[in-house]
């Protein structure tokens, strides 16, 4: 259930935008933050808030890589696989993340903590290979750095728990 207070806050944001479509990603991200992913209910709510059809919202949601139309883990790991990160070794980092987390790309760990998603570009080409978890960008990845990052993220989710 999406609270009326959140809907009203989002309607105010849309009213401040030049066009309702300009605010669409912001609305979808906030609803996703509330629900954990952009549920069917959230698509309908976004459509109502934006004055668009549910189909138009669905089209926008499926275009953007950071909008999730199915359940994801508490933390989504987006690993850049653009040409810049590929040339810096993102394939080795992807293989390591798959092994370390025991999931394939698009999968979620058994404990529901992490979802691994390759993405086209994170705009951090000079620091590749790069990944983003939540809103935090991590560059110059190595296996050791990935271990440190995952341990920190795991502790933030469940204080006192080691990353699996």
JSON list of C-alpha atoms in Angstrom, two decimals:
[
{"chain": "A", "resi": 1, "resn": "UNK", "atom": "CA", "xyz": [0.00, 0.00, 0.00]},
{"chain": "A", "resi": 2, "resn": "UNK", "atom": "CA", "xyz": [1.38, 3.36, -1.00]},
{"chain": "A", "resi": 3, "resn": "UNK", "atom": "CA", "xyz": [0.65, 6.03, 1.61]},
{"chain": "A", "resi": 4, "resn": "UNK", "atom": "CA", "xyz": [-1.32, 9.09, 0.58]},
{"chain": "A", "resi": 5, "resn": "UNK", "atom": "CA", "xyz": [1.41, 11.28, 2.10]},
{"chain": "A", "resi": 6, "resn": "UNK", "atom": "CA", "xyz": [3.96, 9.86, -0.38]},
{"chain": "A", "resi": 7, "resn": "UNK", "atom": "CA", "xyz": [1.54, 10.28, -3.28]},
{"chain": "A", "resi": 8, "resn": "UNK", "atom": "CA", "xyz": [0.91, 13.91, -2.28]},
{"chain": "A", "resi": 9, "resn": "UNK", "atom": "CA", "xyz": [4.63, 14.61, -1.93]},
{"chain": "A", "resi": 10, "resn": "UNK", "atom": "CA", "xyz": [5.23, 13.20, -5.40]},
{"chain": "A", "resi": 11, "resn": "UNK", "atom": "CA", "xyz": [2.31, 15.19, -6.86]},
{"chain": "A", "resi": 12, "resn": "UNK", "atom": "CA", "xyz": [3.95, 18.34, -5.46]},
{"chain": "A", "resi": 13, "resn": "UNK", "atom": "CA", "xyz": [7.25, 17.41, -7.18]},
{"chain": "A", "resi": 14, "resn": "UNK", "atom": "CA", "xyz": [5.46, 16.83, -10.47]},
{"chain": "A", "resi": 15, "resn": "UNK", "atom": "CA", "xyz": [3.74, 20.22, -10.15]},
{"chain": "A", "resi": 16, "resn": "UNK", "atom": "CA", "xyz": [7.18, 21.86, -9.86]},
{"chain": "A", "resi": 17, "resn": "UNK", "atom": "CA", "xyz": [8.53, 20.14, -12.98]},
{"chain": "A", "resi": 18, "resn": "UNK", "atom": "CA", "xyz": [8.36, 21.73, -16.43]},
{"chain": "A", "resi": 19, "resn": "UNK", "atom": "CA", "xyz": [6.49, 18.67, -17.72]},
{"chain": "A", "resi": 20, "resn": "UNK", "atom": "CA", "xyz": [5.09, 15.59, -16.00]},
{"chain": "A", "resi": 21, "resn": "UNK", "atom": "CA", "xyz": [7.40, 13.34, -18.05]},
{"chain": "A", "resi": 22, "resn": "UNK", "atom": "CA", "xyz": [10.39, 15.27, -16.69]},
{"chain": "A", "resi": 23, "resn": "UNK", "atom": "CA", "xyz": [9.42, 14.05, -13.22]},
{"chain": "A", "resi": 24, "resn": "UNK", "atom": "CA", "xyz": [8.65, 10.47, -14.25]},
{"chain": "A", "resi": 25, "resn": "UNK", "atom": "CA", "xyz": [11.99, 8.90, -13.30]},
{"chain": "A", "resi": 26, "resn": "UNK", "atom": "CA", "xyz": [12.00, 10.69, -9.94]},
{"chain": "A", "resi": 27, "resn": "UNK", "atom": "CA", "xyz": [8.47, 9.46, -9.21]},
{"chain": "A", "resi": 28, "resn": "UNK", "atom": "CA", "xyz": [9.30, 5.88, -10.22]},
{"chain": "A", "resi": 29, "resn": "UNK", "atom": "CA", "xyz": [12.51, 5.86, -8.16]},
{"chain": "A", "resi": 30, "resn": "UNK", "atom": "CA", "xyz": [10.69, 7.13, -5.05]},
{"chain": "A", "resi": 31, "resn": "UNK", "atom": "CA", "xyz": [7.93, 4.55, -5.42]},
{"chain": "A", "resi": 32, "resn": "UNK", "atom": "CA", "xyz": [10.59, 1.90, -5.99]},
{"chain": "A", "resi": 33, "resn": "UNK", "atom": "CA", "xyz": [12.42, 3.04, -2.86]},
{"chain": "A", "resi": 34, "resn": "UNK", "atom": "CA", "xyz": [9.19, 2.70, -0.89]},
{"chain": "A", "resi": 35, "resn": "UNK", "atom": "CA", "xyz": [8.18, -0.71, -2.33]},
{"chain": "A", "resi": 36, "resn": "UNK", "atom": "CA", "xyz": [11.63, -2.23, -2.91]},
{"chain": "A", "resi": 37, "resn": "UNK", "atom": "CA", "xyz": [10.87, -2.47, -6.64]},
{"chain": "A", "resi": 38, "resn": "UNK", "atom": "CA", "xyz": [8.33, -0.90, -9.00]},
{"chain": "A", "resi": 39, "resn": "UNK", "atom": "CA", "xyz": [5.31, -3.10, -8.30]},
{"chain": "A", "resi": 40, "resn": "UNK", "atom": "CA", "xyz": [2.18, -3.15, -10.46]},
{"chain": "A", "resi": 41, "resn": "UNK", "atom": "CA", "xyz": [0.49, -1.05, -7.77]},
{"chain": "A", "resi": 42, "resn": "UNK", "atom": "CA", "xyz": [3.35, 1.46, -7.98]},
{"chain": "A", "resi": 43, "resn": "UNK", "atom": "CA", "xyz": [3.01, 1.66, -11.78]},
{"chain": "A", "resi": 44, "resn": "UNK", "atom": "CA", "xyz": [-0.68, 2.50, -11.39]},
{"chain": "A", "resi": 45, "resn": "UNK", "atom": "CA", "xyz": [0.14, 5.06, -8.68]},
{"chain": "A", "resi": 46, "resn": "UNK", "atom": "CA", "xyz": [2.87, 6.63, -10.85]},
{"chain": "A", "resi": 47, "resn": "UNK", "atom": "CA", "xyz": [0.43, 6.87, -13.73]},
{"chain": "A", "resi": 48, "resn": "UNK", "atom": "CA", "xyz": [-2.10, 8.61, -11.51]},
{"chain": "A", "resi": 49, "resn": "UNK", "atom": "CA", "xyz": [0.52, 11.00, -10.09]},
{"chain": "A", "resi": 50, "resn": "UNK", "atom": "CA", "xyz": [2.01, 11.81, -13.51]},
{"chain": "A", "resi": 51, "resn": "UNK", "atom": "CA", "xyz": [-1.26, 12.01, -15.45]},
{"chain": "A", "resi": 52, "resn": "UNK", "atom": "CA", "xyz": [-0.07, 9.26, -17.80]},
{"chain": "A", "resi": 53, "resn": "UNK", "atom": "CA", "xyz": [-1.48, 5.86, -18.65]},
{"chain": "A", "resi": 54, "resn": "UNK", "atom": "CA", "xyz": [-0.13, 2.81, -16.86]},
{"chain": "A", "resi": 55, "resn": "UNK", "atom": "CA", "xyz": [1.21, 1.62, -20.23]},
{"chain": "A", "resi": 56, "resn": "UNK", "atom": "CA", "xyz": [3.20, 4.86, -20.66]},
{"chain": "A", "resi": 57, "resn": "UNK", "atom": "CA", "xyz": [4.71, 4.42, -17.19]},
{"chain": "A", "resi": 58, "resn": "UNK", "atom": "CA", "xyz": [5.48, 0.77, -17.98]},
{"chain": "A", "resi": 59, "resn": "UNK", "atom": "CA", "xyz": [7.26, 1.84, -21.18]},
{"chain": "A", "resi": 60, "resn": "UNK", "atom": "CA", "xyz": [9.39, 4.32, -19.23]},
{"chain": "A", "resi": 61, "resn": "UNK", "atom": "CA", "xyz": [10.08, 1.83, -16.44]},
{"chain": "A", "resi": 62, "resn": "UNK", "atom": "CA", "xyz": [11.34, -0.84, -18.79]},
{"chain": "A", "resi": 63, "resn": "UNK", "atom": "CA", "xyz": [13.60, 1.65, -20.60]},
{"chain": "A", "resi": 64, "resn": "UNK", "atom": "CA", "xyz": [15.62, 2.68, -17.54]},
{"chain": "A", "resi": 65, "resn": "UNK", "atom": "CA", "xyz": [18.10, 0.16, -16.10]},
{"chain": "A", "resi": 66, "resn": "UNK", "atom": "CA", "xyz": [17.75, 1.52, -12.56]},
{"chain": "A", "resi": 67, "resn": "UNK", "atom": "CA", "xyz": [14.01, 0.89, -12.39]},
{"chain": "A", "resi": 68, "resn": "UNK", "atom": "CA", "xyz": [13.23, -2.69, -11.40]},
{"chain": "A", "resi": 69, "resn": "UNK", "atom": "CA", "xyz": [9.95, -4.33, -12.42]},
{"chain": "A", "resi": 70, "resn": "UNK", "atom": "CA", "xyz": [10.56, -7.46, -10.38]},
{"chain": "A", "resi": 71, "resn": "UNK", "atom": "CA", "xyz": [11.77, -8.05, -6.83]},
{"chain": "A", "resi": 72, "resn": "UNK", "atom": "CA", "xyz": [15.44, -7.33, -6.16]},
{"chain": "A", "resi": 73, "resn": "UNK", "atom": "CA", "xyz": [17.74, -7.68, -3.18]},
{"chain": "A", "resi": 74, "resn": "UNK", "atom": "CA", "xyz": [18.13, -5.02, -0.53]},
{"chain": "A", "resi": 75, "resn": "UNK", "atom": "CA", "xyz": [21.22, -3.84, -2.41]},
{"chain": "A", "resi": 76, "resn": "UNK", "atom": "CA", "xyz": [21.49, -3.92, -6.20]},
{"chain": "A", "resi": 77, "resn": "UNK", "atom": "CA", "xyz": [25.02, -4.25, -7.53]},
{"chain": "A", "resi": 78, "resn": "UNK", "atom": "CA", "xyz": [25.22, -2.71, -10.98]},
{"chain": "A", "resi": 79, "resn": "UNK", "atom": "CA", "xyz": [28.47, -3.70, -12.70]},
{"chain": "A", "resi": 80, "resn": "UNK", "atom": "CA", "xyz": [29.40, -1.63, -15.72]},
{"chain": "A", "resi": 81, "resn": "UNK", "atom": "CA", "xyz": [30.19, -3.72, -18.77]},
{"chain": "A", "resi": 82, "resn": "UNK", "atom": "CA", "xyz": [30.76, -0.88, -21.23]},
{"chain": "A", "resi": 83, "resn": "UNK", "atom": "CA", "xyz": [33.80, -0.98, -23.52]},
{"chain": "A", "resi": 84, "resn": "UNK", "atom": "CA", "xyz": [35.87, 1.09, -21.06]},
{"chain": "A", "resi": 85, "resn": "UNK", "atom": "CA", "xyz": [35.18, -1.17, -18.09]},
{"chain": "A", "resi": 86, "resn": "UNK", "atom": "CA", "xyz": [35.48, -4.27, -20.26]},
{"chain": "A", "resi": 87, "resn": "UNK", "atom": "CA", "xyz": [38.97, -3.19, -21.33]},
{"chain": "A", "resi": 88, "resn": "UNK", "atom": "CA", "xyz": [39.87, -2.71, -17.65]},
{"chain": "A", "resi": 89, "resn": "UNK", "atom": "CA", "xyz": [38.78, -6.23, -16.68]},
{"chain": "A", "resi": 90, "resn": "UNK", "atom": "CA", "xyz": [35.11, -6.10, -15.71]},
{"chain": "A", "resi": 91, "resn": "UNK", "atom": "CA", "xyz": [34.68, -9.69, -16.93]},
{"chain": "A", "resi": 92, "resn": "UNK", "atom": "CA", "xyz": [37.02, -10.92, -14.19]},
{"chain": "A", "resi": 93, "resn": "UNK", "atom": "CA", "xyz": [35.13, -8.84, -11.61]},
{"chain": "A", "resi": 94, "resn": "UNK", "atom": "CA", "xyz": [31.80, -10.22, -12.87]},
{"chain": "A", "resi": 95, "resn": "UNK", "atom": "CA", "xyz": [33.13, -13.78, -12.58]},
{"chain": "A", "resi": 96, "resn": "UNK", "atom": "CA", "xyz": [34.35, -13.04, -9.07]},
{"chain": "A", "resi": 97, "resn": "UNK", "atom": "CA", "xyz": [31.01, -11.52, -8.00]},
{"chain": "A", "resi": 98, "resn": "UNK", "atom": "CA", "xyz": [29.15, -14.52, -9.43]},
{"chain": "A", "resi": 99, "resn": "UNK", "atom": "CA", "xyz": [31.39, -16.88, -7.46]},
{"chain": "A", "resi": 100, "resn": "UNK", "atom": "CA", "xyz": [31.43, -14.82, -4.28]},
{"chain": "A", "resi": 101, "resn": "UNK", "atom": "CA", "xyz": [27.67, -14.26, -4.20]},
{"chain": "A", "resi": 102, "resn": "UNK", "atom": "CA", "xyz": [26.74, -17.65, -5.75]},
{"chain": "A", "resi": 103, "resn": "UNK", "atom": "CA", "xyz": [24.39, -16.01, -8.27]},
{"chain": "A", "resi": 104, "resn": "UNK", "atom": "CA", "xyz": [24.24, -15.34, -11.98]},
{"chain": "A", "resi": 105, "resn": "UNK", "atom": "CA", "xyz": [23.62, -11.88, -13.46]},
{"chain": "A", "resi": 106, "resn": "UNK", "atom": "CA", "xyz": [20.03, -10.89, -12.73]},
{"chain": "A", "resi": 107, "resn": "UNK", "atom": "CA", "xyz": [19.97, -13.18, -9.71]},
{"chain": "A", "resi": 108, "resn": "UNK", "atom": "CA", "xyz": [19.50, -12.42, -6.03]},
{"chain": "A", "resi": 109, "resn": "UNK", "atom": "CA", "xyz": [21.41, -14.01, -3.16]},
{"chain": "A", "resi": 110, "resn": "UNK", "atom": "CA", "xyz": [19.57, -16.59, -1.08]},
{"chain": "A", "resi": 111, "resn": "UNK", "atom": "CA", "xyz": [19.47, -14.19, 1.89]},
{"chain": "A", "resi": 112, "resn": "UNK", "atom": "CA", "xyz": [17.89, -11.47, -0.28]},
{"chain": "A", "resi": 113, "resn": "UNK", "atom": "CA", "xyz": [20.72, -9.03, 0.34]},
{"chain": "A", "resi": 114, "resn": "UNK", "atom": "CA", "xyz": [22.23, -8.59, -3.13]},
{"chain": "A", "resi": 115, "resn": "UNK", "atom": "CA", "xyz": [21.06, -8.61, -6.74]},
{"chain": "A", "resi": 116, "resn": "UNK", "atom": "CA", "xyz": [23.74, -8.55, -9.46]},
{"chain": "A", "resi": 117, "resn": "UNK", "atom": "CA", "xyz": [22.93, -6.63, -12.64]},
{"chain": "A", "resi": 118, "resn": "UNK", "atom": "CA", "xyz": [25.33, -5.75, -15.46]},
{"chain": "A", "resi": 119, "resn": "UNK", "atom": "CA", "xyz": [24.65, -2.31, -16.92]},
{"chain": "A", "resi": 120, "resn": "UNK", "atom": "CA", "xyz": [25.69, -0.39, -20.01]},
{"chain": "A", "resi": 121, "resn": "UNK", "atom": "CA", "xyz": [27.57, 2.55, -18.48]},
{"chain": "A", "resi": 122, "resn": "UNK", "atom": "CA", "xyz": [27.93, 4.25, -15.13]},
{"chain": "A", "resi": 123, "resn": "UNK", "atom": "CA", "xyz": [29.82, 7.26, -16.49]},
{"chain": "A", "resi": 124, "resn": "UNK", "atom": "CA", "xyz": [33.00, 6.50, -14.56]},
{"chain": "A", "resi": 125, "resn": "UNK", "atom": "CA", "xyz": [35.11, 5.38, -17.50]},
{"chain": "A", "resi": 126, "resn": "UNK", "atom": "CA", "xyz": [38.43, 6.68, -16.15]},
{"chain": "A", "resi": 127, "resn": "UNK", "atom": "CA", "xyz": [38.07, 4.57, -12.98]},
{"chain": "A", "resi": 128, "resn": "UNK", "atom": "CA", "xyz": [37.07, 1.22, -14.52]},
{"chain": "A", "resi": 129, "resn": "UNK", "atom": "CA", "xyz": [36.11, -1.38, -13.78]},
{"chain": "A", "resi": 130, "resn": "UNK", "atom": "CA", "xyz": [33.23, 0.25, -11.93]},
{"chain": "A", "resi": 131, "resn": "UNK", "atom": "CA", "xyz": [30.13, -0.81, -10.04]},
{"chain": "A", "resi": 132, "resn": "UNK", "atom": "CA", "xyz": [27.36, 1.01, -8.22]},
{"chain": "A", "resi": 133, "resn": "UNK", "atom": "CA", "xyz": [25.54, -0.19, -5.13]},
{"chain": "A", "resi": 134, "resn": "UNK", "atom": "CA", "xyz": [22.57, 1.99, -4.30]},
{"chain": "A", "resi": 135, "resn": "UNK", "atom": "CA", "xyz": [23.76, 5.50, -5.04]},
{"chain": "A", "resi": 136, "resn": "UNK", "atom": "CA", "xyz": [27.43, 4.79, -4.27]},
{"chain": "A", "resi": 137, "resn": "UNK", "atom": "CA", "xyz": [29.88, 4.46, -7.15]},
{"chain": "A", "resi": 138, "resn": "UNK", "atom": "CA", "xyz": [32.97, 2.26, -6.73]},
{"chain": "A", "resi": 139, "resn": "UNK", "atom": "CA", "xyz": [35.82, 2.37, -9.24]},
{"chain": "A", "resi": 140, "resn": "UNK", "atom": "CA", "xyz": [39.17, 0.71, -9.86]},
{"chain": "A", "resi": 141, "resn": "UNK", "atom": "CA", "xyz": [37.75, -2.60, -8.71]},
{"chain": "A", "resi": 142, "resn": "UNK", "atom": "CA", "xyz": [39.91, -5.53, -7.75]},
{"chain": "A", "resi": 143, "resn": "UNK", "atom": "CA", "xyz": [38.87, -8.76, -6.04]},
{"chain": "A", "resi": 144, "resn": "UNK", "atom": "CA", "xyz": [40.22, -7.40, -2.76]},
{"chain": "A", "resi": 145, "resn": "UNK", "atom": "CA", "xyz": [38.34, -4.12, -3.15]},
{"chain": "A", "resi": 146, "resn": "UNK", "atom": "CA", "xyz": [35.14, -6.01, -4.02]},
{"chain": "A", "resi": 147, "resn": "UNK", "atom": "CA", "xyz": [35.55, -8.05, -0.81]},
{"chain": "A", "resi": 148, "resn": "UNK", "atom": "CA", "xyz": [35.93, -4.87, 1.26]},
{"chain": "A", "resi": 149, "resn": "UNK", "atom": "CA", "xyz": [32.90, -3.25, -0.38]},
{"chain": "A", "resi": 150, "resn": "UNK", "atom": "CA", "xyz": [30.69, -6.32, 0.06]},
{"chain": "A", "resi": 151, "resn": "UNK", "atom": "CA", "xyz": [31.69, -6.67, 3.71]},
{"chain": "A", "resi": 152, "resn": "UNK", "atom": "CA", "xyz": [30.87, -3.01, 4.33]},
{"chain": "A", "resi": 153, "resn": "UNK", "atom": "CA", "xyz": [27.53, -3.31, 2.53]},
{"chain": "A", "resi": 154, "resn": "UNK", "atom": "CA", "xyz": [26.67, -6.52, 4.41]},
{"chain": "A", "resi": 155, "resn": "UNK", "atom": "CA", "xyz": [27.44, -4.89, 7.75]},
{"chain": "A", "resi": 156, "resn": "UNK", "atom": "CA", "xyz": [25.22, -1.95, 6.83]},
{"chain": "A", "resi": 157, "resn": "UNK", "atom": "CA", "xyz": [22.37, -4.38, 6.11]},
{"chain": "A", "resi": 158, "resn": "UNK", "atom": "CA", "xyz": [22.86, -6.67, 9.09]},
{"chain": "A", "resi": 159, "resn": "UNK", "atom": "CA", "xyz": [25.32, -5.30, 11.68]},
{"chain": "A", "resi": 160, "resn": "UNK", "atom": "CA", "xyz": [27.71, -8.02, 12.83]},
{"chain": "A", "resi": 161, "resn": "UNK", "atom": "CA", "xyz": [27.14, -10.32, 9.84]},
{"chain": "A", "resi": 162, "resn": "UNK", "atom": "CA", "xyz": [29.96, -11.30, 7.48]},
{"chain": "A", "resi": 163, "resn": "UNK", "atom": "CA", "xyz": [29.34, -11.05, 3.71]},
{"chain": "A", "resi": 164, "resn": "UNK", "atom": "CA", "xyz": [28.62, -14.38, 2.10]}
]
